[in-house]
Short mmCIF file of C-alpha atoms and ligand atoms in Angstrom, two decimals:
data_model
loop_
_atom_site.label_atom_id
_atom_site.label_comp_id
_atom_site.label_asym_id
_atom_site.label_seq_id
_atom_site.Cartn_x
_atom_site.Cartn_y
_atom_site.Cartn_z
CA MET A 29 0.00 0.00 0.00
CA GLY A 30 2.77 2.35 1.01
CA ARG A 31 4.68 1.47 -2.11
CA ILE A 32 1.70 2.26 -4.32
CA ALA A 33 1.29 5.59 -2.55
CA ALA A 34 4.99 6.33 -3.03
CA ARG A 35 4.75 5.48 -6.70
CA LEU A 36 1.65 7.69 -7.08
CA GLN A 37 3.61 10.51 -5.47
CA ARG A 38 6.18 10.30 -8.25
CA TRP A 39 3.59 10.52 -11.02
CA THR A 40 3.24 13.77 -12.85
CA LEU A 41 0.33 15.97 -11.81
CA ARG A 42 -1.03 15.46 -15.31
CA ARG A 43 -1.15 11.72 -15.06
CA ARG A 44 -2.51 11.79 -11.52
CA LEU A 45 -5.34 14.15 -12.48
CA VAL A 46 -6.35 12.08 -15.49
CA VAL A 47 -6.17 8.79 -13.60
CA VAL A 48 -8.22 10.15 -10.69
CA VAL A 49 -10.89 11.61 -12.97
CA VAL A 50 -11.09 8.44 -15.06
CA ALA A 51 -11.32 6.28 -11.94
CA LEU A 52 -14.06 8.56 -10.63
CA VAL A 53 -16.02 8.34 -13.89
CA ALA A 54 -15.63 4.56 -13.94
CA VAL A 55 -16.83 4.20 -10.36
CA VAL A 56 -19.79 6.54 -10.88
CA ALA A 57 -20.75 4.80 -14.14
CA ALA A 58 -20.51 1.38 -12.51
CA GLY A 59 -22.55 2.54 -9.51
CA MET A 60 -25.22 4.14 -11.65
CA GLY A 61 -25.39 1.07 -13.89
CA ALA A 62 -25.74 -1.30 -10.96
CA VAL A 63 -28.42 0.80 -9.25
CA SER A 64 -30.46 1.30 -12.41
CA ALA A 65 -30.20 -2.39 -13.36
CA LEU A 66 -31.46 -3.34 -9.92
CA ALA A 67 -34.26 -0.76 -10.12
CA LEU A 68 -35.25 -1.99 -13.56
CA ARG A 69 -35.29 -5.58 -12.38
CA SER A 70 -37.35 -4.80 -9.32
CA SER A 71 -39.87 -2.74 -11.29
CA LEU A 72 -40.23 -5.49 -13.91
CA MET A 73 -40.60 -8.00 -11.08
CA ASP A 74 -43.34 -5.84 -9.53
CA GLN A 75 -45.17 -5.82 -12.84
CA VAL A 76 -44.95 -9.61 -13.12
CA ASP A 77 -46.10 -9.93 -9.53
CA SER A 78 -49.14 -7.77 -10.07
CA ARG A 79 -50.01 -9.70 -13.21
CA LEU A 80 -49.45 -12.88 -11.22
CA VAL A 81 -51.82 -11.79 -8.47
CA ALA A 82 -54.48 -10.97 -11.06
CA ALA A 83 -53.96 -14.30 -12.87
CA ASN A 84 -54.17 -16.21 -9.59
CA GLU A 85 -57.36 -14.38 -8.64
CA ARG A 86 -58.88 -15.42 -11.93
CA ALA A 87 -57.71 -18.99 -11.37
CA ALA A 88 -58.98 -19.12 -7.80
CA THR A 89 -62.43 -17.87 -8.72
CA ALA A 90 -62.62 -20.19 -11.75
CA PRO A 91 -63.88 -23.42 -10.18
CA ALA A 92 -67.10 -21.73 -9.17
CA ARG A 93 -67.87 -21.08 -12.81
CA PHE A 94 -66.09 -24.11 -14.14
CA ASN A 95 -67.23 -27.68 -14.29
CA PRO A 96 -64.40 -29.77 -12.88
CA ASP A 97 -65.59 -32.82 -14.72
CA PHE A 98 -65.27 -31.09 -18.02
CA ALA A 99 -63.64 -33.49 -20.40
CA GLY A 100 -61.51 -30.93 -22.12
CA ASP A 101 -62.56 -30.81 -25.74
CA GLY A 102 -62.17 -27.15 -26.45
CA SER A 103 -63.21 -26.01 -23.03
CA GLY A 104 -62.25 -22.39 -22.77
CA GLN A 105 -61.19 -19.42 -24.66
CA THR A 106 -57.54 -19.88 -23.81
CA GLY A 107 -57.06 -22.98 -25.90
CA SER A 108 -58.02 -26.50 -26.67
CA GLY A 109 -57.14 -28.92 -23.92
CA ASN A 110 -56.61 -31.80 -26.27
CA GLY A 111 -53.10 -31.16 -27.47
CA SER A 112 -51.27 -34.02 -28.99
CA GLY A 113 -49.48 -36.54 -26.79
CA GLN A 114 -51.68 -35.98 -23.77
CA ALA A 115 -53.25 -38.73 -21.71
CA ASP A 116 -56.84 -39.70 -22.34
CA ASP A 117 -57.96 -38.84 -18.85
CA TRP A 118 -56.23 -35.48 -18.99
CA ARG A 119 -58.36 -32.49 -18.09
CA PRO A 120 -57.30 -28.90 -18.22
CA SER A 121 -56.86 -26.90 -15.03
CA PRO A 122 -59.66 -24.45 -14.34
CA GLY A 123 -57.19 -21.58 -14.02
CA ASN A 124 -55.86 -21.85 -17.54
CA SER A 125 -59.35 -22.25 -18.90
CA GLN A 126 -60.12 -18.71 -17.81
CA PRO A 127 -60.11 -15.86 -20.29
CA GLY A 128 -57.28 -13.35 -19.92
CA GLN A 129 -54.44 -15.76 -19.08
CA SER A 130 -51.32 -14.98 -21.08
CA THR A 131 -48.96 -17.43 -22.74
CA GLY A 132 -46.51 -19.07 -20.40
CA THR A 133 -49.00 -18.98 -17.51
CA VAL A 134 -48.83 -22.11 -15.36
CA ASN A 135 -51.81 -23.20 -13.29
CA VAL A 136 -52.13 -26.05 -10.84
CA TYR A 137 -55.43 -26.96 -9.32
CA ALA A 138 -55.43 -29.33 -6.37
CA PRO A 139 -58.99 -29.81 -5.13
CA ASP A 140 -58.18 -32.37 -2.52
CA GLY A 141 -54.63 -32.95 -1.35
CA ALA A 142 -52.51 -34.67 -3.99
CA THR A 143 -55.27 -36.52 -5.80
CA ASP A 144 -57.03 -35.25 -8.89
CA VAL A 145 -54.47 -32.57 -9.39
CA ARG A 146 -54.77 -30.70 -12.63
CA ALA A 147 -51.76 -28.83 -13.86
CA ASP A 148 -50.86 -27.30 -17.20
CA TYR A 149 -49.35 -24.26 -18.90
CA ILE A 150 -50.14 -22.25 -21.98
CA ASP A 151 -47.35 -22.60 -24.52
CA ASP A 152 -46.27 -19.95 -27.03
CA SER A 153 -48.92 -21.01 -29.54
CA GLY A 154 -51.67 -20.75 -26.91
CA THR A 155 -52.07 -24.53 -26.53
CA LEU A 156 -52.43 -26.05 -23.08
CA ARG A 157 -49.59 -28.40 -22.14
CA GLU A 158 -49.36 -30.84 -19.25
CA LEU A 159 -46.73 -30.30 -16.55
CA THR A 160 -44.38 -33.02 -15.40
CA ASP A 161 -44.75 -34.50 -11.92
CA SER A 162 -41.65 -32.81 -10.61
CA GLN A 163 -42.84 -29.45 -11.88
CA VAL A 164 -46.20 -30.01 -10.21
CA SER A 165 -44.62 -30.95 -6.90
CA ALA A 166 -42.35 -27.92 -7.08
CA LEU A 167 -45.40 -25.72 -7.58
CA LEU A 168 -47.41 -27.40 -4.82
CA ALA A 169 -44.48 -26.78 -2.48
CA VAL A 170 -45.04 -23.02 -2.79
CA PRO A 171 -46.46 -21.73 0.54
CA THR A 172 -50.13 -20.92 0.34
CA ASP A 173 -49.80 -17.35 1.62
CA GLY A 174 -51.08 -15.41 -1.37
CA ARG A 175 -47.61 -13.91 -2.04
CA PRO A 176 -45.37 -14.46 -5.07
CA HIS A 177 -42.33 -16.77 -4.64
CA PRO A 178 -39.55 -17.71 -7.08
CA VAL A 179 -39.71 -21.30 -8.42
CA ASP A 180 -37.44 -23.12 -10.82
CA LEU A 181 -39.50 -25.33 -13.08
CA GLY A 182 -36.55 -26.64 -15.08
CA GLY A 183 -36.97 -28.09 -18.57
CA ASP A 184 -38.44 -25.75 -21.18
CA LEU A 185 -39.99 -23.47 -18.59
CA GLY A 186 -37.08 -22.30 -16.40
CA ALA A 187 -37.43 -19.57 -13.80
CA TYR A 188 -40.92 -18.64 -12.67
CA ARG A 189 -42.74 -16.62 -10.03
CA ALA A 190 -45.51 -18.55 -8.37
CA ILE A 191 -48.35 -17.66 -6.04
CA SER A 192 -50.52 -20.15 -4.21
CA SER A 193 -53.99 -19.46 -2.77
CA THR A 194 -57.04 -21.29 -1.55
CA THR A 195 -60.18 -21.14 -3.66
CA THR A 196 -63.68 -20.60 -2.32
CA THR A 197 -64.21 -24.36 -2.64
CA GLY A 198 -61.20 -25.04 -0.42
CA ALA A 199 -58.92 -26.30 -3.18
CA THR A 200 -55.38 -25.05 -3.72
CA ALA A 201 -54.81 -22.95 -6.85
CA VAL A 202 -51.18 -22.27 -7.79
CA THR A 203 -50.46 -19.80 -10.61
CA ALA A 204 -47.01 -19.05 -12.01
CA LEU A 205 -45.64 -16.65 -14.60
CA PRO A 206 -42.23 -16.85 -16.34
CA THR A 207 -39.47 -14.40 -15.39
CA SER A 208 -37.06 -15.28 -18.22
CA SER A 209 -38.05 -12.14 -20.16
CA ILE A 210 -37.07 -10.03 -17.13
CA THR A 211 -33.63 -11.63 -17.01
CA GLU A 212 -33.28 -11.09 -20.75
CA THR A 213 -34.28 -7.43 -20.56
CA VAL A 214 -32.03 -6.75 -17.59
CA THR A 215 -29.09 -8.54 -19.26
CA ARG A 216 -29.53 -6.50 -22.42
CA PHE A 217 -29.76 -3.34 -20.33
CA VAL A 218 -26.55 -4.23 -18.48
CA VAL A 219 -24.70 -4.94 -21.76
CA VAL A 220 -25.77 -1.57 -23.17
CA GLU A 221 -24.72 0.11 -19.95
CA VAL A 222 -21.32 -1.55 -19.93
CA VAL A 223 -20.72 -0.45 -23.53
CA ILE A 224 -21.76 3.11 -22.71
CA GLY A 225 -19.63 3.05 -19.58
CA VAL A 226 -16.53 1.89 -21.44
CA LEU A 227 -17.08 4.55 -24.11
CA ALA A 228 -17.54 7.18 -21.41
CA VAL A 229 -14.29 6.13 -19.72
CA LEU A 230 -12.42 6.24 -23.05
CA ALA A 231 -13.86 9.65 -23.83
CA THR A 232 -12.84 10.83 -20.36
CA VAL A 233 -9.28 9.64 -20.93
CA VAL A 234 -9.02 11.48 -24.25
CA VAL A 235 -10.79 14.67 -23.19
CA GLY A 236 -9.15 14.59 -19.76
CA LEU A 237 -5.67 14.32 -21.24
CA MET A 238 -6.35 17.15 -23.66
CA LEU A 239 -7.87 19.39 -21.01
CA VAL A 240 -5.25 18.74 -18.36
CA ARG A 241 -2.47 19.26 -20.87
CA ARG A 242 -4.00 22.52 -22.01
CA GLU A 243 -4.65 23.73 -18.49
CA LEU A 244 -1.13 22.92 -17.33
CA ARG A 245 0.64 24.44 -20.31
CA PRO A 246 1.00 27.83 -18.56
CA LEU A 247 2.77 25.99 -15.74
CA ASP A 248 5.26 24.63 -18.29
CA ARG A 249 5.87 28.16 -19.54
CA VAL A 250 6.43 29.44 -16.01
CA ALA A 251 8.82 26.54 -15.34
CA ALA A 252 10.64 27.27 -18.60
CA THR A 253 11.13 30.88 -17.51
CA ALA A 254 12.53 29.74 -14.17
CA THR A 255 14.87 27.31 -15.96
CA ARG A 256 16.13 30.02 -18.28
CA VAL A 257 16.82 32.28 -15.31
CA SER A 258 18.62 29.46 -13.53
CA ARG A 259 21.03 29.19 -16.46
CA LEU A 260 21.93 32.88 -16.43
CA PRO A 261 25.35 33.71 -15.02
CA LEU A 262 24.38 35.73 -11.95
CA ASP A 263 27.51 35.40 -9.88
CA ARG A 264 29.45 38.39 -11.11
CA GLY A 265 29.42 41.60 -13.03
CA GLU A 266 26.44 43.61 -14.03
CA VAL A 267 23.49 41.30 -14.49
CA VAL A 268 20.37 42.23 -16.42
CA LEU A 269 17.57 39.89 -15.43
CA ALA A 270 15.27 40.59 -18.35
CA GLU A 271 13.54 37.19 -18.16
CA ARG A 272 9.93 37.50 -16.94
CA VAL A 273 6.85 35.30 -17.04
CA ALA A 274 4.57 36.50 -19.85
CA GLU A 275 1.62 38.71 -18.92
CA ARG A 276 -1.00 36.08 -19.80
CA ASP A 277 0.48 33.64 -17.25
CA THR A 278 0.35 36.07 -14.35
CA ASP A 279 -3.41 36.38 -13.86
CA PRO A 280 -3.77 36.23 -10.05
CA SER A 281 -7.27 34.73 -10.33
CA THR A 282 -5.74 31.42 -11.46
CA GLU A 283 -3.36 29.19 -9.48
CA VAL A 284 -0.77 29.10 -12.23
CA GLY A 285 -1.11 32.85 -12.62
CA GLN A 286 -0.31 33.27 -8.93
CA VAL A 287 2.84 31.20 -9.37
CA GLY A 288 3.78 33.25 -12.44
CA ALA A 289 3.15 36.54 -10.67
CA ALA A 290 5.10 35.40 -7.62
CA LEU A 291 8.01 34.36 -9.83
CA ASN A 292 7.98 37.75 -11.55
CA GLU A 293 8.00 39.48 -8.20
CA LEU A 294 10.90 37.30 -7.09
CA LEU A 295 12.82 38.06 -10.28
CA GLY A 296 12.25 41.77 -9.80
CA HIS A 297 13.49 41.47 -6.26
CA VAL A 298 16.57 39.50 -7.31
CA GLN A 299 17.28 42.03 -10.05
CA GLU A 300 17.20 44.85 -7.51
CA ALA A 301 19.50 42.95 -5.17
CA LEU A 302 21.92 42.16 -7.98
CA THR A 303 21.97 45.76 -9.12
CA ALA A 304 22.66 46.90 -5.57
CA ARG A 305 25.43 44.32 -5.24
CA HIS A 306 26.93 45.41 -8.53
CA GLU A 307 26.85 49.04 -7.48
CA SER A 308 28.64 48.39 -4.21
CA GLU A 309 31.12 46.13 -5.98
CA SER A 310 31.95 48.80 -8.49
CA GLN A 311 32.32 51.34 -5.72
CA VAL A 312 34.88 49.11 -4.03
CA ARG A 313 36.61 48.49 -7.36
CA HIS A 314 36.74 52.17 -8.10
CA PHE A 315 38.13 52.83 -4.68
CA VAL A 316 40.86 50.20 -5.10
CA ALA A 317 41.69 51.44 -8.59
CA ASP A 318 41.76 55.08 -7.50
CA ALA A 319 43.77 54.32 -4.38
CA SER A 320 46.30 52.21 -6.33
CA HIS A 321 46.55 54.88 -8.95
CA GLU A 322 47.03 57.62 -6.38
CA LEU A 323 49.75 55.57 -4.65
CA ARG A 324 51.84 55.23 -7.82
CA THR A 325 53.03 58.85 -7.87
CA PRO A 326 54.16 59.09 -4.22
CA LEU A 327 55.81 55.67 -4.54
CA ALA A 328 57.71 56.84 -7.60
CA SER A 329 58.78 59.93 -5.63
CA ILE A 330 59.96 57.82 -2.70
CA ARG A 331 62.02 55.64 -5.02
CA GLY A 332 63.38 58.64 -6.85
CA TYR A 333 64.40 60.53 -3.73
CA ALA A 334 65.96 57.43 -2.19
CA GLU A 335 68.04 56.93 -5.29
CA LEU A 336 68.95 60.60 -5.39
CA VAL A 337 70.25 60.51 -1.84
CA ARG A 338 72.12 57.25 -2.41
CA ARG A 339 73.85 58.69 -5.46
CA SER A 340 74.73 61.99 -3.81
CA PRO A 341 78.51 62.58 -3.66
CA GLU A 342 78.42 62.97 0.12
CA VAL A 343 79.59 59.94 2.04
CA LEU A 344 76.71 58.53 4.04
CA PRO A 345 77.06 56.55 7.22
CA ASP A 346 76.73 52.75 6.76
CA GLY A 347 73.43 52.60 8.60
CA ALA A 348 71.92 55.23 6.31
CA VAL A 349 73.02 53.31 3.16
CA THR A 350 71.38 50.14 4.45
CA ALA A 351 68.22 52.04 5.34
CA LEU A 352 68.13 53.64 1.91
CA SER A 353 68.45 50.33 0.10
CA ARG A 354 65.66 48.92 2.31
CA ILE A 355 63.52 51.93 1.46
CA GLU A 356 64.18 51.36 -2.24
CA SER A 357 63.44 47.64 -2.18
CA GLU A 358 60.28 48.01 -0.10
CA ALA A 359 59.13 50.86 -2.34
CA SER A 360 59.65 48.61 -5.40
CA ARG A 361 57.74 45.81 -3.73
CA MET A 362 54.91 48.15 -2.89
CA THR A 363 54.92 49.48 -6.45
CA ALA A 364 54.58 45.91 -7.76
CA LEU A 365 51.72 45.27 -5.35
CA VAL A 366 49.98 48.49 -6.30
CA GLU A 367 50.39 47.65 -10.01
CA ASP A 368 48.93 44.20 -9.42
CA MET A 369 45.97 45.62 -7.54
CA LEU A 370 45.37 48.22 -10.21
CA LEU A 371 45.54 45.59 -12.93
CA LEU A 372 43.07 43.35 -11.09
CA ALA A 373 40.70 46.25 -10.50
CA ARG A 374 40.83 47.09 -14.20
CA LEU A 375 40.27 43.48 -15.25
CA ASP A 376 37.34 43.28 -12.81
CA ALA A 377 35.84 46.39 -14.31
CA GLY A 378 35.90 44.57 -17.65
CA ARG A 379 38.10 47.17 -19.30
CA PRO A 380 38.54 46.12 -22.92
CA LEU A 381 41.92 44.50 -23.59
CA GLU A 382 44.06 45.04 -26.62
CA SER A 383 43.23 42.50 -29.28
CA GLU A 384 46.07 41.81 -31.63
CA PRO A 385 47.48 38.49 -32.90
CA VAL A 386 49.99 37.19 -30.39
CA ASP A 387 52.36 34.28 -30.99
CA LEU A 388 52.48 32.41 -27.69
CA ALA A 389 55.63 30.53 -28.79
CA VAL A 390 57.50 33.83 -28.94
CA LEU A 391 56.19 34.79 -25.51
CA ALA A 392 57.26 31.42 -24.11
CA ILE A 393 60.75 31.78 -25.55
CA ASP A 394 61.13 35.27 -24.08
CA ALA A 395 59.76 34.23 -20.70
CA VAL A 396 62.07 31.21 -20.45
CA GLY A 397 64.98 33.43 -21.45
CA ASP A 398 64.16 35.84 -18.62
CA ALA A 399 63.71 32.95 -16.20
CA HIS A 400 67.19 31.63 -17.08
CA VAL A 401 68.65 34.87 -15.95
CA ALA A 402 66.54 35.19 -12.82
CA GLY A 403 66.76 31.56 -11.75
CA ALA A 404 70.11 30.21 -12.85
CA ASP A 405 69.95 27.36 -10.35
CA HIS A 406 66.80 25.88 -12.03
CA THR A 407 66.75 23.92 -15.27
CA TRP A 408 64.52 25.59 -17.85
CA ARG A 409 63.13 23.68 -20.83
CA LEU A 410 61.03 24.70 -23.78
CA ASP A 411 58.68 22.31 -25.53
CA LEU A 412 57.50 23.90 -28.78
CA PRO A 413 55.97 22.18 -31.80
CA GLU A 414 58.26 21.89 -34.82
CA LEU A 415 56.72 24.07 -37.49
CA ASP A 416 57.34 24.13 -41.24
CA GLU A 417 57.96 27.43 -43.00
CA ASP A 418 54.35 28.06 -43.90
CA ASP A 419 52.78 26.62 -40.74
CA GLU A 420 50.91 28.95 -38.47
CA GLY A 421 52.43 29.35 -35.00
CA PRO A 422 50.35 28.98 -31.87
CA LEU A 423 48.55 32.29 -32.42
CA VAL A 424 45.88 33.80 -30.21
CA VAL A 425 44.17 37.17 -30.36
CA GLY A 426 44.69 39.18 -27.24
CA ASP A 427 46.70 41.61 -25.20
CA GLU A 428 50.39 40.79 -25.60
CA HIS A 429 51.47 42.73 -22.54
CA ARG A 430 49.01 40.91 -20.28
CA LEU A 431 49.83 37.52 -21.77
CA ARG A 432 53.54 38.16 -21.12
CA GLN A 433 52.54 38.79 -17.54
CA VAL A 434 50.79 35.42 -17.38
CA PHE A 435 53.99 33.65 -18.45
CA ALA A 436 56.08 35.75 -16.08
CA ASN A 437 53.83 34.99 -13.11
CA LEU A 438 53.72 31.24 -13.78
CA LEU A 439 57.48 31.01 -14.30
CA ALA A 440 58.14 33.17 -11.23
CA ASN A 441 56.05 30.73 -9.21
CA ALA A 442 57.97 27.77 -10.60
CA ARG A 443 61.18 29.52 -9.60
CA VAL A 444 60.20 30.91 -6.23
CA HIS A 445 58.13 28.06 -4.82
CA THR A 446 60.46 25.18 -5.78
CA PRO A 447 63.94 24.31 -4.52
CA ALA A 448 67.10 24.82 -6.58
CA GLY A 449 67.70 22.18 -9.22
CA THR A 450 64.04 21.90 -10.17
CA THR A 451 63.35 21.35 -13.86
CA VAL A 452 60.65 23.57 -15.34
CA THR A 453 59.18 22.78 -18.76
CA VAL A 454 57.12 25.30 -20.70
CA GLY A 455 55.09 23.83 -23.52
CA VAL A 456 52.95 25.54 -26.16
CA ARG A 457 50.94 23.65 -28.76
CA ASN A 458 47.82 23.86 -30.87
CA VAL A 459 45.02 21.58 -29.72
CA GLY A 460 42.07 21.68 -32.07
CA GLU A 461 40.56 25.16 -32.06
CA SER A 462 42.69 26.34 -29.17
CA VAL A 463 46.23 26.87 -28.01
CA GLN A 464 47.37 25.04 -24.92
CA VAL A 465 50.16 26.33 -22.70
CA SER A 466 51.60 24.20 -19.91
CA VAL A 467 54.06 25.14 -17.23
CA ALA A 468 55.25 22.01 -15.44
CA ASP A 469 57.83 21.64 -12.70
CA ASP A 470 59.02 18.66 -10.69
CA GLY A 471 59.06 20.59 -7.43
CA PRO A 472 57.18 19.84 -4.22
CA GLY A 473 53.76 20.54 -5.69
CA ILE A 474 51.05 22.87 -4.44
CA PRO A 475 50.11 22.44 -0.79
CA ASP A 476 46.74 20.65 -0.46
CA GLU A 477 45.21 23.35 1.68
CA LEU A 478 45.73 25.91 -1.12
CA ARG A 479 44.23 23.91 -3.99
CA ASP A 480 40.61 25.03 -3.57
CA ARG A 481 41.38 28.74 -3.50
CA LEU A 482 44.56 28.79 -5.53
CA PHE A 483 43.31 31.39 -7.99
CA GLN A 484 41.76 33.63 -5.37
CA ARG A 485 43.41 36.86 -4.31
CA PHE A 486 46.01 36.82 -1.54
CA THR A 487 46.22 33.04 -1.47
CA ARG A 488 49.76 32.02 -0.74
CA GLY A 489 51.59 29.17 0.88
CA ASP A 490 53.68 29.14 4.04
CA SER A 491 53.67 32.87 4.73
CA SER A 492 56.84 33.04 6.84
CA ARG A 493 58.82 31.66 3.89
CA THR A 494 57.12 33.60 1.14
CA ARG A 495 56.84 36.87 3.00
CA GLY A 496 60.59 37.07 2.90
CA THR A 497 60.62 36.64 -0.88
CA GLY A 498 58.10 39.42 -1.33
CA SER A 499 55.16 37.19 -2.17
CA THR A 500 51.68 38.72 -2.07
CA GLY A 501 49.43 35.94 -3.37
CA LEU A 502 48.12 37.98 -6.31
CA GLY A 503 50.14 36.25 -9.06
CA LEU A 504 47.75 33.40 -9.88
CA ALA A 505 44.69 35.66 -9.36
CA ILE A 506 46.06 37.90 -12.11
CA VAL A 507 46.81 34.90 -14.33
CA ALA A 508 43.24 33.63 -13.89
CA ALA A 509 41.75 37.09 -14.54
CA VAL A 510 43.81 37.64 -17.71
CA VAL A 511 43.05 34.15 -19.02
CA GLY A 512 39.35 34.68 -18.22
CA ALA A 513 39.39 38.00 -20.06
CA HIS A 514 40.74 36.12 -23.09
CA ARG A 515 37.88 33.61 -22.78
CA GLY A 516 40.29 30.88 -21.79
CA THR A 517 40.56 28.45 -18.91
CA ILE A 518 43.31 27.54 -16.47
CA THR A 519 43.74 24.49 -14.30
CA ALA A 520 46.36 23.44 -11.79
CA GLY A 521 47.29 19.80 -11.32
CA SER A 522 50.17 17.53 -10.60
CA GLY A 523 52.43 15.86 -13.12
CA PRO A 524 52.80 12.08 -13.41
CA ALA A 525 55.85 12.19 -11.10
CA GLY A 526 54.52 14.82 -8.68
CA GLY A 527 55.35 18.49 -9.09
CA THR A 528 52.96 21.07 -10.43
CA VAL A 529 51.41 21.52 -13.86
CA PHE A 530 49.50 24.64 -14.83
CA THR A 531 47.55 24.16 -18.05
CA LEU A 532 45.90 27.06 -19.76
CA THR A 533 43.79 26.91 -22.86
CA LEU A 534 43.08 29.95 -25.03
CA PRO A 535 40.98 30.11 -28.18
CA ALA A 536 43.26 30.02 -31.22
CA ALA A 537 43.28 32.99 -33.58
N1 ATP B 621 54.86 25.94 -9.11
C1 ATP B 621 54.46 25.93 -7.84
N2 ATP B 621 54.94 25.00 -6.98
C2 ATP B 621 54.54 25.00 -5.68
N3 ATP B 621 53.69 25.88 -5.13
C3 ATP B 621 53.17 26.81 -5.94
C4 ATP B 621 53.55 26.90 -7.32
N4 ATP B 621 52.87 27.94 -7.87
C5 ATP B 621 52.15 28.50 -6.87
N5 ATP B 621 52.32 27.84 -5.72
C6 ATP B 621 51.69 28.11 -4.44
O1 ATP B 621 50.55 28.90 -4.69
C7 ATP B 621 50.57 30.11 -3.94
C8 ATP B 621 49.90 31.19 -4.70
O2 ATP B 621 50.66 31.62 -5.81
P1 ATP B 621 50.56 33.09 -6.35
O3 ATP B 621 51.39 33.22 -7.55
O4 ATP B 621 49.13 33.41 -6.50
O5 ATP B 621 51.08 33.91 -5.15
P2 ATP B 621 52.57 34.12 -4.73
O6 ATP B 621 53.46 33.54 -5.73
O7 ATP B 621 52.65 33.61 -3.35
O8 ATP B 621 52.66 35.69 -4.70
P3 ATP B 621 52.87 36.66 -5.96
O9 ATP B 621 52.86 35.82 -7.18
O10 ATP B 621 51.75 37.61 -5.88
O11 ATP B 621 54.18 37.29 -5.71
C9 ATP B 621 52.02 30.33 -3.68
O12 ATP B 621 52.20 31.09 -2.52
C10 ATP B 621 52.57 28.92 -3.53
O13 ATP B 621 52.39 28.47 -2.22
MG1 MG B 622 53.43 34.04 -7.69
#
């Protein structure tokens, strides 16, 4: 039972509605059919019973007007008593010799116990026929209470209703009428009803399916709107939520309309929230960009003045020289940080990038060259495809300056975050419609706790170690932002023998 209920729960509303309506129609049709068949049967039975009472009255009053010794040669109006194959001493019953008895009527007349019983029935041609002994005894067994009782006469006669009464002369008069026509009529009625019921159920299925489908179509449209909204990228940038449920599906007087209207309200609300979020985000971005920008000039001044003092011909005390070089190096570090922050703020703001054809192989060669100089204690390898004269290099369309920065950041990481002696391989190759760049090293790999937020801002490993090397944790965030702005992707993984592999894919030019 529970399982059926659970299965029903999983059915679509459409199917459930149709099944319930069809089941309801079937039950109502069956109930109506059963009740009307019973009513028909009982009313037909009443008719037979009233005819039976009348026939029995005629039979019971007959002996007074009827000569019991009548020999039966064309006695009454109902028929000739001398049908073929009847015994010589056969005499018709008084009841069936009465006018007004219909065909099929059975009459038994027992004047005195079981002797001299006269019993016969009127056959379809109106001829009187003798009853068998068993039929007679079945009829005489009917209680003499003046009320109709069912009797089975078997043979040609079948089911009957019989009534038994006492005549004025004290004899027993049993009259019976056939009920086979009632059974026939009721059977035919039931057949017709079943056919009509089946047709009604079929019609309900068809019409129900059509109606339910039509009525639920607005719900589909509302759901489609919600699905479209769910596929919109809402997580960043300025979002325009233009999707709305159509006017015709927002009529609050219908259930579906209420859902549609509620969804529209929700979408409006979400749009407002997103706009507010975007506004505050851009305020923060502007602030960061402005602040970074404003910091550049004083930083340049600090560096300039520090250099000026260091180069002055006057001999400075040792402590002052050390302090000056610290001022210079910290000012450079801060300048780099400010530049990174400014770049990120600009990329966030979606500032258009340069778009010119850039050969990534050239960039890789330059970057590895620079890395050689900066990290002489690492082994640097280049893995470039061998190209024929007329082959296209691994070209992409984008901002060369920014892409150089991507290489620089990845190679700087491979240099700074791995021990001396590490081999770093930079590969560039065309893969289908895109260019793939990989920077692989056989160093210690990226710490597990960083993996999830590797490309987020200010994510960096062991801070005590990296702080000393001037690490800020913006390098990979910038790489990801630049690659994203070029409609590319970047992933970080480990090589077959450990180490780190950064793979970035950019659409080929
Ligand atoms: N090749 C690598 N091998 C091991 N760890 C790495 C490698 N590249 C990056 N990491 C880890 O990922 C962290 C984040 O790198 P990211 O470039 O974003 O910042 P950073 O190098 O620490 O600072 P920045 O690049 O801004 O100077 C690093 O601090 C380091 O722990
Ligand atoms: Mg870095």
